[in-house]
Amino acid sequence: MATLARVSRRLLPRTLSARVILRSFSAETAQPPPPPAPVIRESPDRVKWDYRGQRKLIPLGQWAPKVAVDAYVAPNVVLAGQVVVYDGASVWNGAVLRGDLNKITVGFCSNVQERCVVHAAWSSPTGLPAETLIERYVTVGAYSLLRSCTIEPECIIGQHSILMEGSLVETHSILEAGSVVPPGRRIPSGELWSGNPARFVRTLTHEETLEIPKLAVAINDLSKSYFNEFLPYSTVYLEVEKMKKSNVLLCIFYKNRARSLLQYMYS
């Protein structure tokens, strides 16, 4: 009996420790698995991109808008169909040029300002070309409406003006703000017209005639600052060259200044 008691006393702690280990192991195995990572789901309130949203260039059939490399067209402008924007021209925010029925041309260094609508009809009742032609150095004021008209070089079209089918604005002419040119009406060269319908006001002076292209050039210069903001591929190298040139000139300036100081110190 004594030996049995001794053996039981010796084995008791070992069995207890084994039981404790088994219990702890079973407790670890009995723990539930960690929760899965949360799944991120798209909110139903999020606005999804739709390909039917506004686009700057909209081809129609075989016709696609053509924009010169150095012409500025704002991001929220719509050019559809037969639209050609030449060098140095600018089309500003919110303008719509819809060449779905006939051709629309914006000439060299001309500008079509904010919220203008330019359209062209199938044909003109006067027999003149039904396309909308804006030639060089022309300024078209904001909120104007042009439809199948011809504007010759170096003209100013005031804000909120309406030019209807077959109307013609000859070179070196100014149309005041809010004027309406009826279909087939011709505005002679070198004159100022105004009103609804537009009527002759007076003849322009030579100084006023010279100021017309200057206004178009000034707006063209302003559009370059907007144009550089987007940094298209065609003008990046110009910005790099300007930066290199400025750095080189700065280095030459400081080098010459340091040389002159050294000569002054050791003279």
CSV table of C-alpha atoms in Angstrom, one decimal:
chain,number,residue,atom,x,y,z
A,1,MET,CA,0.0,0.0,0.0
A,2,ALA,CA,2.8,2.4,0.8
A,3,THR,CA,4.5,1.8,-2.5
A,4,LEU,CA,1.2,2.3,-4.3
A,5,ALA,CA,0.7,5.6,-2.5
A,6,ARG,CA,4.2,6.8,-3.4
A,7,VAL,CA,3.7,6.0,-7.1
A,8,SER,CA,0.4,7.8,-7.1
A,9,ARG,CA,1.9,10.8,-5.5
A,10,ARG,CA,4.7,10.9,-8.1
A,11,LEU,CA,2.3,10.5,-11.0
A,12,LEU,CA,-0.3,13.0,-9.7
A,13,PRO,CA,1.4,16.2,-10.8
A,14,ARG,CA,2.3,14.9,-14.2
A,15,THR,CA,-1.3,13.9,-14.9
A,16,LEU,CA,-2.5,17.2,-13.6
A,17,SER,CA,-0.1,19.1,-15.8
A,18,ALA,CA,-1.1,16.9,-18.8
A,19,ARG,CA,-4.8,17.6,-18.1
A,20,VAL,CA,-4.1,21.4,-17.9
A,21,ILE,CA,-2.3,21.2,-21.2
A,22,LEU,CA,-5.1,19.3,-22.8
A,23,ARG,CA,-7.7,21.7,-21.5
A,24,SER,CA,-5.8,24.7,-22.8
A,25,PHE,CA,-5.3,23.1,-26.1
A,26,SER,CA,-8.9,22.2,-26.4
A,27,ALA,CA,-9.9,25.7,-25.4
A,28,GLU,CA,-7.7,27.2,-28.2
A,29,THR,CA,-9.2,24.8,-30.7
A,30,ALA,CA,-12.7,25.6,-29.5
A,31,GLN,CA,-12.2,29.4,-30.1
A,32,PRO,CA,-14.3,30.7,-33.1
A,33,PRO,CA,-12.3,31.7,-36.2
A,34,PRO,CA,-11.6,35.4,-36.7
A,35,PRO,CA,-14.3,37.4,-38.4
A,36,PRO,CA,-13.8,37.8,-42.2
A,37,ALA,CA,-12.5,41.2,-43.5
A,38,PRO,CA,-15.4,43.6,-44.2
A,39,VAL,CA,-16.5,43.8,-47.8
A,40,ILE,CA,-16.5,47.3,-49.2
A,41,ARG,CA,-19.6,47.8,-51.3
A,42,GLU,CA,-20.3,50.7,-53.6
A,43,SER,CA,-22.8,53.2,-52.2
A,44,PRO,CA,-26.1,53.3,-54.2
A,45,ASP,CA,-26.0,57.1,-53.9
A,46,ARG,CA,-22.7,57.3,-55.9
A,47,VAL,CA,-23.0,58.9,-59.3
A,48,LYS,CA,-21.7,56.5,-61.9
A,49,TRP,CA,-19.9,57.6,-65.1
A,50,ASP,CA,-22.2,57.5,-68.1
A,51,TYR,CA,-20.7,57.5,-71.6
A,52,ARG,CA,-23.7,59.7,-72.7
A,53,GLY,CA,-22.3,62.6,-70.6
A,54,GLN,CA,-20.9,65.8,-72.1
A,55,ARG,CA,-18.0,65.4,-74.5
A,56,LYS,CA,-16.0,68.1,-76.1
A,57,LEU,CA,-15.7,66.5,-79.6
A,58,ILE,CA,-18.7,64.6,-81.0
A,59,PRO,CA,-18.2,63.0,-84.4
A,60,LEU,CA,-21.4,62.6,-86.5
A,61,GLY,CA,-21.3,60.1,-89.3
A,62,GLN,CA,-18.2,60.7,-91.5
A,63,TRP,CA,-17.6,64.2,-90.0
A,64,ALA,CA,-15.5,64.9,-87.0
A,65,PRO,CA,-14.5,68.2,-85.5
A,66,LYS,CA,-11.0,69.5,-86.3
A,67,VAL,CA,-9.2,71.7,-83.8
A,68,ALA,CA,-5.8,73.2,-84.6
A,69,VAL,CA,-2.9,72.4,-82.3
A,70,ASP,CA,-2.6,75.9,-80.9
A,71,ALA,CA,-6.3,76.7,-80.7
A,72,TYR,CA,-7.9,76.9,-77.2
A,73,VAL,CA,-11.2,75.1,-76.7
A,74,ALA,CA,-12.5,75.2,-73.2
A,75,PRO,CA,-13.3,71.8,-71.5
A,76,ASN,CA,-17.0,72.3,-71.4
A,77,VAL,CA,-17.4,73.3,-75.0
A,78,VAL,CA,-19.3,71.1,-77.4
A,79,LEU,CA,-18.1,70.7,-81.0
A,80,ALA,CA,-20.3,68.4,-83.1
A,81,GLY,CA,-20.0,67.4,-86.7
A,82,GLN,CA,-18.4,69.6,-89.3
A,83,VAL,CA,-16.6,72.1,-87.1
A,84,VAL,CA,-13.2,73.5,-87.9
A,85,VAL,CA,-11.3,75.7,-85.5
A,86,TYR,CA,-8.2,77.3,-87.0
A,87,ASP,CA,-4.8,78.3,-85.5
A,88,GLY,CA,-4.9,80.9,-82.8
A,89,ALA,CA,-8.7,80.7,-82.4
A,90,SER,CA,-10.4,80.3,-79.1
A,91,VAL,CA,-13.8,78.9,-78.1
A,92,TRP,CA,-14.7,79.8,-74.5
A,93,ASN,CA,-16.7,78.1,-71.7
A,94,GLY,CA,-20.2,76.8,-72.4
A,95,ALA,CA,-20.2,77.5,-76.2
A,96,VAL,CA,-21.9,75.0,-78.5
A,97,LEU,CA,-20.9,74.7,-82.2
A,98,ARG,CA,-23.3,72.3,-83.8
A,99,GLY,CA,-22.3,71.4,-87.3
A,100,ASP,CA,-24.7,68.6,-87.9
A,101,LEU,CA,-26.4,70.0,-90.9
A,102,ASN,CA,-23.7,72.1,-92.5
A,103,LYS,CA,-20.1,73.3,-91.9
A,104,ILE,CA,-19.0,75.8,-89.2
A,105,THR,CA,-15.6,77.5,-89.5
A,106,VAL,CA,-13.8,79.6,-86.8
A,107,GLY,CA,-11.0,81.4,-88.5
A,108,PHE,CA,-7.5,82.4,-87.5
A,109,CYS,CA,-7.2,84.4,-84.2
A,110,SER,CA,-11.0,84.6,-83.9
A,111,ASN,CA,-12.8,84.0,-80.7
A,112,VAL,CA,-16.3,82.7,-79.8
A,113,GLN,CA,-17.0,83.7,-76.2
A,114,GLU,CA,-19.0,82.2,-73.4
A,115,ARG,CA,-22.4,80.5,-74.0
A,116,CYS,CA,-22.5,81.2,-77.7
A,117,VAL,CA,-24.6,79.0,-79.9
A,118,VAL,CA,-23.4,78.5,-83.5
A,119,HIS,CA,-25.5,76.4,-85.9
A,120,ALA,CA,-25.9,76.0,-89.7
A,121,ALA,CA,-29.0,75.1,-91.7
A,122,TRP,CA,-29.3,72.8,-94.7
A,123,SER,CA,-29.8,75.7,-97.1
A,124,SER,CA,-30.1,79.5,-97.1
A,125,PRO,CA,-33.2,81.2,-98.4
A,126,THR,CA,-31.1,84.0,-99.9
A,127,GLY,CA,-28.9,81.7,-102.1
A,128,LEU,CA,-25.8,82.5,-100.0
A,129,PRO,CA,-23.8,79.6,-98.6
A,130,ALA,CA,-25.7,78.0,-95.7
A,131,GLU,CA,-22.5,77.3,-93.7
A,132,THR,CA,-21.5,79.5,-90.8
A,133,LEU,CA,-18.3,81.2,-91.6
A,134,ILE,CA,-16.4,83.2,-89.0
A,135,GLU,CA,-13.2,84.5,-90.7
A,136,ARG,CA,-10.0,85.8,-89.1
A,137,TYR,CA,-9.7,88.4,-86.3
A,138,VAL,CA,-13.4,88.2,-85.4
A,139,THR,CA,-14.7,88.7,-81.9
A,140,VAL,CA,-18.1,87.1,-81.1
A,141,GLY,CA,-19.5,88.3,-77.8
A,142,ALA,CA,-21.0,86.1,-75.1
A,143,TYR,CA,-24.5,84.7,-75.4
A,144,SER,CA,-24.7,85.4,-79.1
A,145,LEU,CA,-26.6,83.2,-81.6
A,146,LEU,CA,-25.2,82.6,-85.1
A,147,ARG,CA,-27.0,80.5,-87.7
A,148,SER,CA,-25.9,80.1,-91.3
A,149,CYS,CA,-24.3,83.5,-91.5
A,150,THR,CA,-21.0,84.9,-92.8
A,151,ILE,CA,-18.7,87.2,-90.9
A,152,GLU,CA,-15.9,88.6,-92.9
A,153,PRO,CA,-12.4,89.4,-91.4
A,154,GLU,CA,-11.9,91.9,-88.6
A,155,CYS,CA,-15.4,92.3,-87.2
A,156,ILE,CA,-16.9,92.6,-83.7
A,157,ILE,CA,-20.3,91.0,-82.8
A,158,GLY,CA,-21.6,92.4,-79.5
A,159,GLN,CA,-23.0,90.3,-76.7
A,160,HIS,CA,-26.5,88.8,-77.0
A,161,SER,CA,-26.6,89.4,-80.7
A,162,ILE,CA,-28.5,87.2,-83.1
A,163,LEU,CA,-27.5,86.7,-86.7
A,164,MET,CA,-30.1,84.7,-88.7
A,165,GLU,CA,-29.9,82.7,-91.9
A,166,GLY,CA,-28.1,84.3,-94.9
A,167,SER,CA,-27.0,87.4,-93.1
A,168,LEU,CA,-23.6,88.9,-94.0
A,169,VAL,CA,-21.3,91.1,-91.9
A,170,GLU,CA,-18.7,92.7,-94.1
A,171,THR,CA,-15.1,93.4,-93.1
A,172,HIS,CA,-14.3,96.2,-90.5
A,173,SER,CA,-17.8,96.3,-89.1
A,174,ILE,CA,-19.2,96.4,-85.6
A,175,LEU,CA,-22.5,95.1,-84.4
A,176,GLU,CA,-23.5,96.5,-81.0
A,177,ALA,CA,-24.7,94.3,-78.1
A,178,GLY,CA,-28.3,93.0,-78.3
A,179,SER,CA,-28.6,93.5,-82.0
A,180,VAL,CA,-30.7,91.2,-84.3
A,181,VAL,CA,-29.7,90.8,-88.0
A,182,PRO,CA,-32.7,89.5,-90.0
A,183,PRO,CA,-32.3,86.8,-92.6
A,184,GLY,CA,-30.5,88.0,-95.7
A,185,ARG,CA,-29.5,91.4,-94.2
A,186,ARG,CA,-26.1,92.8,-95.2
A,187,ILE,CA,-24.0,95.0,-93.0
A,188,PRO,CA,-21.7,97.1,-95.2
A,189,SER,CA,-18.0,97.4,-94.5
A,190,GLY,CA,-16.8,100.0,-92.0
A,191,GLU,CA,-20.1,100.7,-90.4
A,192,LEU,CA,-21.7,100.4,-86.9
A,193,TRP,CA,-25.1,98.8,-86.7
A,194,SER,CA,-27.4,98.4,-83.7
A,195,GLY,CA,-31.0,97.5,-82.7
A,196,ASN,CA,-33.7,94.9,-83.3
A,197,PRO,CA,-33.8,94.7,-86.2
A,198,ALA,CA,-30.2,96.1,-86.7
A,199,ARG,CA,-30.0,99.5,-88.3
A,200,PHE,CA,-27.2,101.8,-89.4
A,201,VAL,CA,-25.8,104.0,-86.7
A,202,ARG,CA,-22.7,105.7,-88.1
A,203,THR,CA,-19.5,105.1,-90.0
A,204,LEU,CA,-16.5,103.9,-88.1
A,205,THR,CA,-13.4,106.0,-87.8
A,206,HIS,CA,-10.0,104.9,-88.9
A,207,GLU,CA,-8.9,104.5,-85.3
A,208,GLU,CA,-11.9,102.3,-84.4
A,209,THR,CA,-11.2,100.1,-87.5
A,210,LEU,CA,-7.6,99.6,-86.3
A,211,GLU,CA,-8.8,98.6,-82.8
A,212,ILE,CA,-10.9,95.6,-84.1
A,213,PRO,CA,-8.0,93.2,-84.8
A,214,LYS,CA,-6.2,94.4,-81.6
A,215,LEU,CA,-9.1,93.2,-79.5
A,216,ALA,CA,-8.9,89.7,-81.2
A,217,VAL,CA,-5.2,89.5,-80.5
A,218,ALA,CA,-5.6,90.5,-76.9
A,219,ILE,CA,-8.2,87.8,-76.4
A,220,ASN,CA,-5.9,85.4,-78.1
A,221,ASP,CA,-3.1,86.3,-75.7
A,222,LEU,CA,-5.4,85.8,-72.8
A,223,SER,CA,-6.4,82.3,-74.0
A,224,LYS,CA,-2.8,81.3,-73.9
A,225,SER,CA,-2.7,81.5,-70.2
A,226,TYR,CA,-5.7,79.2,-70.1
A,227,PHE,CA,-4.2,77.0,-72.7
A,228,ASN,CA,-1.0,76.5,-70.7
A,229,GLU,CA,-3.0,75.5,-67.7
A,230,PHE,CA,-3.9,72.2,-69.4
A,231,LEU,CA,-0.4,71.7,-70.8
A,232,PRO,CA,-1.2,69.7,-74.0
A,233,TYR,CA,1.5,67.7,-75.5
A,234,SER,CA,2.2,70.3,-78.2
A,235,THR,CA,3.2,73.1,-75.7
A,236,VAL,CA,5.0,71.2,-73.0
A,237,TYR,CA,8.4,71.6,-74.7
A,238,LEU,CA,7.9,75.3,-74.9
A,239,GLU,CA,7.4,75.5,-71.2
A,240,VAL,CA,10.5,73.4,-70.7
A,241,GLU,CA,12.6,75.6,-73.0
A,242,LYS,CA,11.4,78.7,-71.1
A,243,MET,CA,12.4,77.1,-67.8
A,244,LYS,CA,15.8,76.1,-69.2
A,245,LYS,CA,16.4,79.5,-70.6
A,246,SER,CA,15.5,81.2,-67.4
A,247,ASN,CA,17.8,78.9,-65.4
A,248,VAL,CA,20.7,79.5,-67.7
A,249,LEU,CA,20.2,83.2,-67.6
A,250,LEU,CA,20.0,83.1,-63.8
A,251,CYS,CA,23.3,81.1,-63.6
A,252,ILE,CA,25.1,83.5,-66.0
A,253,PHE,CA,23.9,86.5,-63.9
A,254,TYR,CA,25.1,85.0,-60.6
A,255,LYS,CA,28.4,83.9,-62.2
A,256,ASN,CA,29.1,87.3,-63.6
A,257,ARG,CA,28.2,88.9,-60.3
A,258,ALA,CA,30.5,86.6,-58.4
A,259,ARG,CA,33.3,87.3,-60.8
A,260,SER,CA,32.9,91.1,-60.4
A,261,LEU,CA,32.9,90.8,-56.6
A,262,LEU,CA,36.1,88.7,-56.7
A,263,GLN,CA,37.7,91.3,-59.0
A,264,TYR,CA,36.6,94.1,-56.7
A,265,MET,CA,38.0,92.3,-53.6
A,266,TYR,CA,41.4,91.5,-55.1
A,267,SER,CA,41.9,94.7,-57.0
